Each structure stands twice: as structure tokens, then as C-alpha cells.
GROMACS .gro file of C-alpha atoms in nm:
model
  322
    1UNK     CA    1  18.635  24.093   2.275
    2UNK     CA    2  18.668  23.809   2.013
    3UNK     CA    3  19.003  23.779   1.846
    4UNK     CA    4  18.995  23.649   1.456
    5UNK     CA    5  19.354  23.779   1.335
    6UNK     CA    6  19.735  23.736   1.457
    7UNK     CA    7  19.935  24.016   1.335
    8UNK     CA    8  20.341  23.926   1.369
    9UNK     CA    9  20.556  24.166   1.347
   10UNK     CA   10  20.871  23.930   1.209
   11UNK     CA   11  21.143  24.187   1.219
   12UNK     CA   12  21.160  24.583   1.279
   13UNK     CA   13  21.403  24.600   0.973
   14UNK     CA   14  21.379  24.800   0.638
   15UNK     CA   15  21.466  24.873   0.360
   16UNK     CA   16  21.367  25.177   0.474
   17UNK     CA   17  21.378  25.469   0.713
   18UNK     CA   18  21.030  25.647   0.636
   19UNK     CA   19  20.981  25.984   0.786
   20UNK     CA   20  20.618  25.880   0.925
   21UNK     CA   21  20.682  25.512   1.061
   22UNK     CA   22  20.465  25.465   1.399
   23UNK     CA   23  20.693  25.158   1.463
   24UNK     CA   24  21.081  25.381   1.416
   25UNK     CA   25  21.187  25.118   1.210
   26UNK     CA   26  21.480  25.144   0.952
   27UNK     CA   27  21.811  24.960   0.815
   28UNK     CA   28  22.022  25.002   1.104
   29UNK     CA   29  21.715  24.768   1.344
   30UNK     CA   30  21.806  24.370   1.402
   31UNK     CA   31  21.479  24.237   1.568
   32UNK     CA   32  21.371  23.898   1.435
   33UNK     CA   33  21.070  23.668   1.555
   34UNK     CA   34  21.242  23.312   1.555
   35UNK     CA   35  21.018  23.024   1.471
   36UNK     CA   36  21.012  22.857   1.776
   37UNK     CA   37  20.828  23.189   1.897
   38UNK     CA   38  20.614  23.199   1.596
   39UNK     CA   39  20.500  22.883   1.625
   40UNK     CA   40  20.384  22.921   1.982
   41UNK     CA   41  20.177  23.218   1.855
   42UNK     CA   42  20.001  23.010   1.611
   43UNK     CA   43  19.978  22.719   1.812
   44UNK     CA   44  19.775  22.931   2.131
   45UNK     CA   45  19.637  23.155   1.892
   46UNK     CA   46  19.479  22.810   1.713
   47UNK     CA   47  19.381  22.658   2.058
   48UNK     CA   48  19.170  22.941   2.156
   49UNK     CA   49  18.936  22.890   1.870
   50UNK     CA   50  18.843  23.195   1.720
   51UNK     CA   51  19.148  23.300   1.536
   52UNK     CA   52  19.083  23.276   1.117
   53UNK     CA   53  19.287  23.487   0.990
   54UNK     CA   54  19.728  23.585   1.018
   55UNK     CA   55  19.904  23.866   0.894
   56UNK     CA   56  20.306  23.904   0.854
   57UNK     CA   57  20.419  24.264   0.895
   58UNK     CA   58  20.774  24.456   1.047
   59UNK     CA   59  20.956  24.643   0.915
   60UNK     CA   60  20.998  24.465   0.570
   61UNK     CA   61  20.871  24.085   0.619
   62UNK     CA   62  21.046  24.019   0.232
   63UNK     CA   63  21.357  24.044   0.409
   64UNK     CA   64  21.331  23.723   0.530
   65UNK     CA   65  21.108  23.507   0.255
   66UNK     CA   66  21.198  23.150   0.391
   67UNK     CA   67  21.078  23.264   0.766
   68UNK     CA   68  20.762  23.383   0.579
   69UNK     CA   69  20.745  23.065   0.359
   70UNK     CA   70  20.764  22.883   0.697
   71UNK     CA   71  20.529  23.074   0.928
   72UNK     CA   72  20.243  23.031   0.682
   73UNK     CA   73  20.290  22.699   0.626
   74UNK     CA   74  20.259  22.628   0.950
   75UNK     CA   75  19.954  22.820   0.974
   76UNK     CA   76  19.837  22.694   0.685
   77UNK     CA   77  19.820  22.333   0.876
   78UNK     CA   78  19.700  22.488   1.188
   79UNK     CA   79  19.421  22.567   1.004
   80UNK     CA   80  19.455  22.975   0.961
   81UNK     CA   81  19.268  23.019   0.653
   82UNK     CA   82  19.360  23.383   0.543
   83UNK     CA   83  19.725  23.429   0.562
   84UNK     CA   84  19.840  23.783   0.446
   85UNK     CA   85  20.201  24.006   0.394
   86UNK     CA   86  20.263  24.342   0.424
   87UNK     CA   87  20.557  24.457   0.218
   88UNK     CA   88  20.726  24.775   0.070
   89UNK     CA   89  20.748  24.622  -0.255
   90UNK     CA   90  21.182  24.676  -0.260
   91UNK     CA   91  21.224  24.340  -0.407
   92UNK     CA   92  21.096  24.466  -0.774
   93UNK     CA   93  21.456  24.527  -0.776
   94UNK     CA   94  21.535  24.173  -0.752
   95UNK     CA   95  21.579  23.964  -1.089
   96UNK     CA   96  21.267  23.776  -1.271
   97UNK     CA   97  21.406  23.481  -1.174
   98UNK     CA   98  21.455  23.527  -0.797
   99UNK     CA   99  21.124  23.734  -0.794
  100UNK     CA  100  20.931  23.403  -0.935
  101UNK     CA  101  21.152  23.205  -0.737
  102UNK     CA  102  21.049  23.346  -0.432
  103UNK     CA  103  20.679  23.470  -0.547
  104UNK     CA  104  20.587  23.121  -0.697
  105UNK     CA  105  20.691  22.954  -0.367
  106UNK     CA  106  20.432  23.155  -0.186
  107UNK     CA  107  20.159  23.151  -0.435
  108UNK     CA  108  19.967  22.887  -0.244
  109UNK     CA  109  20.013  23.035   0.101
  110UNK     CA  110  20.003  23.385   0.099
  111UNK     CA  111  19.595  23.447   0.027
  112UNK     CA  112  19.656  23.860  -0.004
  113UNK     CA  113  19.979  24.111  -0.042
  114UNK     CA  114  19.939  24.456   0.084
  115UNK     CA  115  20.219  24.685  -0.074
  116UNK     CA  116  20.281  25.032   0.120
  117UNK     CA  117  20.422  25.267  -0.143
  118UNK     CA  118  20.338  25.656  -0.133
  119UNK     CA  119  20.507  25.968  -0.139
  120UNK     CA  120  20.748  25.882   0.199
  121UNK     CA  121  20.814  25.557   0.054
  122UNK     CA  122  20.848  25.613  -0.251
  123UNK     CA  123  21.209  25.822  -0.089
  124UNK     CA  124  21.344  25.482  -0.042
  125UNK     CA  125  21.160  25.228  -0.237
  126UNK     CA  126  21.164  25.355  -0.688
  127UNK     CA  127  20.776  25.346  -0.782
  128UNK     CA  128  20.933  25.112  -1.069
  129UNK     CA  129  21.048  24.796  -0.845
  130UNK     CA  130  20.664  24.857  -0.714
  131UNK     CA  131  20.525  24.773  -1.045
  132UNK     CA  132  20.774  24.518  -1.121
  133UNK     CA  133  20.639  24.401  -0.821
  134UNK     CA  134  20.280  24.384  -0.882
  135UNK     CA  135  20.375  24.213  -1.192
  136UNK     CA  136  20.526  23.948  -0.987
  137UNK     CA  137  20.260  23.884  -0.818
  138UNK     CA  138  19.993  23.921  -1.086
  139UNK     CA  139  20.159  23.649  -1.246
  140UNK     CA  140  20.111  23.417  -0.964
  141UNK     CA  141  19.745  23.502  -0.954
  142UNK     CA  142  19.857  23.669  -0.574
  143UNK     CA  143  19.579  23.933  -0.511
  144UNK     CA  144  19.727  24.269  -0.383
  145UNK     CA  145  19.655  24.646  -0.310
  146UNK     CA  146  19.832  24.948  -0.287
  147UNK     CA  147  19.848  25.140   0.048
  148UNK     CA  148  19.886  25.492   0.041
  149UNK     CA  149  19.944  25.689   0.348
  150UNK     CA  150  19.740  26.058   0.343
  151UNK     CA  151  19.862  26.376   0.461
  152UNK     CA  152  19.749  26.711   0.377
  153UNK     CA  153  20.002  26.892   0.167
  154UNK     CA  154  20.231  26.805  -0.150
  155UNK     CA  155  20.250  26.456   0.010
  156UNK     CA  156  19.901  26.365   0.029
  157UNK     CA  157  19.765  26.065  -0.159
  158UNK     CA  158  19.614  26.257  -0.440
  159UNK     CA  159  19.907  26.426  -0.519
  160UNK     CA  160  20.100  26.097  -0.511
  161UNK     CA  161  19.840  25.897  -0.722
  162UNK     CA  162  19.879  26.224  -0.961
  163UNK     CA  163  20.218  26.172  -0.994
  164UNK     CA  164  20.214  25.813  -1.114
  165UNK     CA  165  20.220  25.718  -1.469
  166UNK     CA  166  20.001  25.482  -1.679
  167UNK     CA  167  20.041  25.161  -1.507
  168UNK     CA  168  19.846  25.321  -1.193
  169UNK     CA  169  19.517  25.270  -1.337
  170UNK     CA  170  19.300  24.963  -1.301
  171UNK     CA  171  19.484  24.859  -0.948
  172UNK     CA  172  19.336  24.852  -0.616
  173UNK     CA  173  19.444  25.102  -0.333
  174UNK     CA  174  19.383  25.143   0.044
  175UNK     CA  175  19.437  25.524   0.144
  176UNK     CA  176  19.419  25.582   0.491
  177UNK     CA  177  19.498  25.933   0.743
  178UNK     CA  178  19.868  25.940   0.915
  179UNK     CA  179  19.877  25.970   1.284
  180UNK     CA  180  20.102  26.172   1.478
  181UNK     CA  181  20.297  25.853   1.612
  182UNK     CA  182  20.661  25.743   1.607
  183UNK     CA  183  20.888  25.922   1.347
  184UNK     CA  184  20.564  26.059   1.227
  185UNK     CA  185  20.530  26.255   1.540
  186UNK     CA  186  20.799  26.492   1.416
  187UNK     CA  187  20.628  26.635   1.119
  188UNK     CA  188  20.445  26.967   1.081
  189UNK     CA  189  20.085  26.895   1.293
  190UNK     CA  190  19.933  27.073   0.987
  191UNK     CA  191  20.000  26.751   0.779
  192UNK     CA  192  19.785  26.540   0.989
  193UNK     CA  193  19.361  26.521   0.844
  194UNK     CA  194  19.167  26.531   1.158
  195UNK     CA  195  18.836  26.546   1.073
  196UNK     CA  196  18.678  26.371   1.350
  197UNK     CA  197  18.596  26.566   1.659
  198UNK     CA  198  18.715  26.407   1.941
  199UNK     CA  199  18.385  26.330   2.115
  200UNK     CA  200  18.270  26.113   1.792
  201UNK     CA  201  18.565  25.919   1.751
  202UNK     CA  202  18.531  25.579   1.863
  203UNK     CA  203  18.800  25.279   1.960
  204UNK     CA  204  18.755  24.993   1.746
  205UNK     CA  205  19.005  24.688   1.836
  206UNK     CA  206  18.881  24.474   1.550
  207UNK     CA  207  18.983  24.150   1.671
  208UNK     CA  208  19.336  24.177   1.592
  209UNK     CA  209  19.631  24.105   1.816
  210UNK     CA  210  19.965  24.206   1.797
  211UNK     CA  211  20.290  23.973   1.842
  212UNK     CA  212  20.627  24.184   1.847
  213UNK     CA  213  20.972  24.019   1.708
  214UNK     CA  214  21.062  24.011   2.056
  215UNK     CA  215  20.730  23.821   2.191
  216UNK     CA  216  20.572  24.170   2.298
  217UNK     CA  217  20.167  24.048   2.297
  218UNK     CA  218  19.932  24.406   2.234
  219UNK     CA  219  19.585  24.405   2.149
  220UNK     CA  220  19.536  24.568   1.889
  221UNK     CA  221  19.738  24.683   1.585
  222UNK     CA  222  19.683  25.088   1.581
  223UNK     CA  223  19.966  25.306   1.473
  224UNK     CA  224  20.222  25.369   1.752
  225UNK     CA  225  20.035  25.080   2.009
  226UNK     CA  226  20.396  24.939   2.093
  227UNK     CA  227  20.544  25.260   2.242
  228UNK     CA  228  20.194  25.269   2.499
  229UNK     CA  229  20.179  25.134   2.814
  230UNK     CA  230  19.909  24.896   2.670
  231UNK     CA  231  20.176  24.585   2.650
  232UNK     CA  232  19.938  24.286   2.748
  233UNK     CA  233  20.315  24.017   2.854
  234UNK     CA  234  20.562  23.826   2.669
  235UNK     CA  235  20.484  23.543   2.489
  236UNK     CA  236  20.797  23.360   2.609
  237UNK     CA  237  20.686  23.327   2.977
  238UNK     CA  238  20.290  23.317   2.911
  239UNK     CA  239  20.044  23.253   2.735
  240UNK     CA  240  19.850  23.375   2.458
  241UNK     CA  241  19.488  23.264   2.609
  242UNK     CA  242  19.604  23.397   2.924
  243UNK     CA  243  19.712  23.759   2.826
  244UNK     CA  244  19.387  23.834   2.609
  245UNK     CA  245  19.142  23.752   2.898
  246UNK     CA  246  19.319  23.768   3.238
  247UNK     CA  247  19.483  24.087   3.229
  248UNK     CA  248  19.431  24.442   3.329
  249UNK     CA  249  19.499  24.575   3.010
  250UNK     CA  250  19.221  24.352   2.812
  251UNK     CA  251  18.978  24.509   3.079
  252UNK     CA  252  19.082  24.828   2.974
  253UNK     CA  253  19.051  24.755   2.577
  254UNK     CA  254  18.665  24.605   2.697
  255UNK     CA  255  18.556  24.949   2.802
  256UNK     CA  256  18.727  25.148   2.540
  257UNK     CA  257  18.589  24.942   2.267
  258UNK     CA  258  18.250  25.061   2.450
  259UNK     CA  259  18.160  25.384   2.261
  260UNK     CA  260  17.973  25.598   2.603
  261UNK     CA  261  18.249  25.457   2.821
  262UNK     CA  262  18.537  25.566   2.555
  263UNK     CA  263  18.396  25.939   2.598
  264UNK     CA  264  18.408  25.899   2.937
  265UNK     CA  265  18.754  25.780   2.910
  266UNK     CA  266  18.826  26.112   2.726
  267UNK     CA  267  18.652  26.353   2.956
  268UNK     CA  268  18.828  26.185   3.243
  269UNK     CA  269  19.211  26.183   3.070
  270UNK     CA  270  19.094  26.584   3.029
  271UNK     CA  271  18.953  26.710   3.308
  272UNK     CA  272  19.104  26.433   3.547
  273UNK     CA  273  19.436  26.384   3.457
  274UNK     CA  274  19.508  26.704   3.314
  275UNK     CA  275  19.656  26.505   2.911
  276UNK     CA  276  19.635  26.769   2.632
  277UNK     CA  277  19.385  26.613   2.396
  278UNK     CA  278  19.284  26.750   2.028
  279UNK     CA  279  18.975  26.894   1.963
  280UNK     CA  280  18.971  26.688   1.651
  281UNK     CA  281  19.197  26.360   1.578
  282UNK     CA  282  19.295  26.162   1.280
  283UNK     CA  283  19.123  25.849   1.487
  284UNK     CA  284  19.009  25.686   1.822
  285UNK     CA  285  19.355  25.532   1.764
  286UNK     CA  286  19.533  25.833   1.817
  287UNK     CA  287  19.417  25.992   2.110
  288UNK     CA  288  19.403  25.635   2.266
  289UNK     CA  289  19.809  25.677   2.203
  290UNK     CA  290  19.832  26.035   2.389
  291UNK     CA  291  19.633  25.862   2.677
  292UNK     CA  292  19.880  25.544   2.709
  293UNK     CA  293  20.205  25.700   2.650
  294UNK     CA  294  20.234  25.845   2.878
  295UNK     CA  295  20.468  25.674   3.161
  296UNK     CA  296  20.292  25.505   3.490
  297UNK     CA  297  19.946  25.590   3.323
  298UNK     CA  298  19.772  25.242   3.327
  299UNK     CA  299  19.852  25.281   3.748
  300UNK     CA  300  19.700  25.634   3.738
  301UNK     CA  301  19.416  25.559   3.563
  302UNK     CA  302  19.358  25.160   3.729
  303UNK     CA  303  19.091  25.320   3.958
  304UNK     CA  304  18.839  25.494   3.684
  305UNK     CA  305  18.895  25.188   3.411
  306UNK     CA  306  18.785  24.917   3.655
  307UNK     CA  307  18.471  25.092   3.790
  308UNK     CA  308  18.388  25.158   3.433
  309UNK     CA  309  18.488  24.803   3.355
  310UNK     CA  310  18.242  24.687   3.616
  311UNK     CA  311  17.978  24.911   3.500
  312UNK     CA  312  18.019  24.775   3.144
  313UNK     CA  313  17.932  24.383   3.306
  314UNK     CA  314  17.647  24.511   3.507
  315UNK     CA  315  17.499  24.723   3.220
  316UNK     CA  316  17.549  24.407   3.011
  317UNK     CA  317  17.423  24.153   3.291
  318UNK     CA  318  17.095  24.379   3.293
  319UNK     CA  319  17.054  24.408   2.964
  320UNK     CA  320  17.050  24.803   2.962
  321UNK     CA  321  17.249  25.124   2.901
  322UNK     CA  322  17.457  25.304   3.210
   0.00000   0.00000   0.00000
């Protein structure tokens, strides 16, 4: 597995206290990444060699605009060449002149802006400070999109883009299907669009690693991947290089990323271990999540994942399928 982005998670609060959030997070959360901890992401994350690209995320990262301002200029100098924010777009609120205060101090570091806004929310966040938003940012030559969460029901994207007046058109949006993880876990299970039957889904890492406020490492970024038991250390008594290659876990995310041996991995959690799994799921993501949340399953299932592991290195060594 070769890693090309580090996602930090700066802070798990926000503005708001969505319905669906996989990561729980809300007004009444603290967390914050300090610098010192930030740094030493970047700085391991640089050594290693791979690593092009860094994302800020929480909760709402625009909570905190100097710690962003600071983070990517550090990574900026360490060389990170695609340096992105995730935001909920609250501070259209703010005035024009602390929105191009703020905006036009990050125009040369922040490469792309990814604003969630869609019908959950939009319950906390006025579609109005959005656009005022996208203004800001259009005027500092920022590029952006709009990421819409999609349900089925009155909530689903379509409905929401519906809903929108004039200004929608001629933007760029992301939609992509909820999962049943975190808050999101308590909504109707007829919301969720699983299309995918369960034997073609696939597990698909993409290179990205996860940094939590608190120094949590996880490798990957899927919905709900902090409440598994998938947590690779802590950043504050290792190492980055370490966790993504000596661990048990990042033998585990080898074989799942492994299309055959991630059906295996799903006949085995079924017929093995006895975990209810859908017939069809939103993702790979999400019955990876029913798998590894439950409690003392990475012990339960250490047997099966490292003969599979093993079998992945021989079938690789030999240059065939087994």
C-alpha cells in the first residue's frame, strides 16, 4: 500500500450537529490537533517519500483559520504540493472584510475547498452564507465544489439541488451515498442507497491516512473508520513510518484492499463469525465498519487475516492468483 495523502482531522468541533455525521461531532466537542502534533505528521509523513498531497478536515477546520494558515504553510515548505480544506461553509456569515481577510490569507496555500452543504446541513448552516461563501472564494481564484450527501427520500441530493435557487447552476458538486455510521446509524435503514451487492463491493484504501486531533493514526479515511478497531497507534509515542508498515492492522488493510481475499473476508465474518452482513451495502466501506466494530474483533479474526496475508505475498512472490 502506497500512501500519497495526510488527512488531519484538526478538531471534532462544529458549527454543527448533523443528523448523519460518521465522526458524532457537534458544538458541545473540544478536540484540537496542536501544532507541535501536526508538524510531526507532516514531518514523517514527508520523510517517507510518497506523500503529495494533505487535506484539513474535523468537525469545522474554519474554526480555527490561523491553525489552518499554519499547518499548510508548513506543508507547503515540506514540500506537500496539494493542500486541501473541508468546510461547512458557516463563515458566509462572517463580514466581507473578515471573509477576505481570512480567504485572501489562504489564497496561496489552500490549492482546493470542498464545502459540505445538503439537506442535513443545510439545518444548521443557511444555503445563503454557502453562496456568500463561494463568492469568497471565487474571488480569490480558490477552486471549490459542493458536497452533497445522498439519501433516498425527501433528503436526497436531487431533491436538495431542486430546492436551490439560481445561483446553483454553473458550480461543481460531489454527491456521494450515506453510510449507516455514527449519528447516521440512527436513521430509517430505508434512507441508505445500497446498490452494490455485497459480493461486488470492493475495499479501496486509496492511499490516504488518517491523523485524529488526538494523534489517533487510521488508514484510511472511510465514514465511521475511527469508532473500528482498525486504530493503527498514536502519533505521540510512534511513528508515522512505523505504524503504516509494521503493524497488524496495515496487514489487514493489504488483504482487504485485495479484491478475492476481501470476499473471503466477507464469507468468513458470515459464516465464521456469525456478523449480520447486508445483502447489498452503500460501499466496501461500510461493511468493512460492521466487521471492525465490533469489540475484540481484530483478536478474533488475527488467525484468518494473517494466513490470507501470507497467501497474498506468496501469490505475489509467484507471480499468480490463489
Amino acid at each position: 500500500m502506497i500512501y500519497r495523502q495526510l488527512a488531519l482531522m484538526l478538531t471534532d468541533r462544529c458549527t454543527a450537529e448533523c443528523s448523519f455525521c460518521g465522526l458524532s461531532c457537534g458544538p458541545s466537542c473540544h478536540g484540537l490537533m496542536d501544532m507541535s502534533l501536526a508538524k510531526k505528521a507532516i514531518d514523517e509523513a514527508s520523510i517517507m517519500g510518497t506523500f503529495e498531497r494533505i487535506g484539513l478536515t474535523g468537525g469545522e477546520a474554519f474554526l480555527y483559520p490561523e491553525l489552518i494558515k499554519e499547518i499548510l504553510e508548513y506543508a507547503r515548505a515540506k514540500g506537500f504540493e496539494q493542500r486541501t480544506v473541508a468546510t461547512n461553509g458557516f463563515w458566509g456569515q462572517w463580514s466581507d472584510e473578515k471573509t477576505d481577510e481570512v480567504i485572501g490569507s489562504l489564497s496561496s496555500l489552500v490549492s482546493f475547498v470542498s464545502i459540505s452543504h445538503d439537506a442535513f446541513h443545510a439545518e444548521y448552516v443557511k444555503t445563503e452564507y454557502v453562496w456568500r461563501a463561494i463568492e469568497a472564494l471565487e474571488r480569490h481564484s480558490i477552486p471549490y465544489s459542493i458536497s452533497i450527501a445522498d439519501v433516498f427520500g425527501d433528503k436526497g441530493a436531487g431533491e436538495f439541488l431542486a430546492s436551490l435557487d439560481d445561483k446553483a447552476f454553473y458550480k461543481q458538486y460531489s454527491i456521494y451515498p450515506l453510510s449507516a455510521v455514527g449519528r447516521a446509524e440512527s436513521l430509517s435503514d430505508s434512507m441508505f442507497v445500497r446498490y452494490q451487492n455485497k459480493e461486488d463491493t470492493v475495499c479501496y484504501p486509496e492511499g490516504i491516512v488518517s491523523v485524529n486531533w488526538d494523534g489517533d493514526v487510521y488508514p484510511c479515511c472511510a465514514p465511521g473508520i475511527f469508532a473500528t478497531e482498525f486504530k493503527l497507534g498514536n502519533l505521540k509515542d510512534s511513528s508515522l513510518p512505523y505504524l503504516l508498515t509494521k503493524t497488524r492492522c496495515m496487514r489487514y488493510i493489504n488483504v482487504m484492499a485485495d479484491p478475492v481475499r476481501f470476499r473471503r473476508l466477507l464469507e468468513y465474518a458470515t459464516d465464521v463469525l456469525g456478523i449480520d452482513l447486508p445483502d447489498k451495502a452503500v460501499s466496501g466501506c461500510e461493511l468493512c465498519y460492521k466487521i471492525f466494530s465490533n469489540p475484540g474483533i481484530t483478536d478474533n479474526i488475527a488467525s484468518f487475516m494473517d494466513d490470507q496475508y501470507h497467501d497474498l505475498l506468496m501469490s505475489r512472490l509467484l507471480g499468480e492468483e490463489r
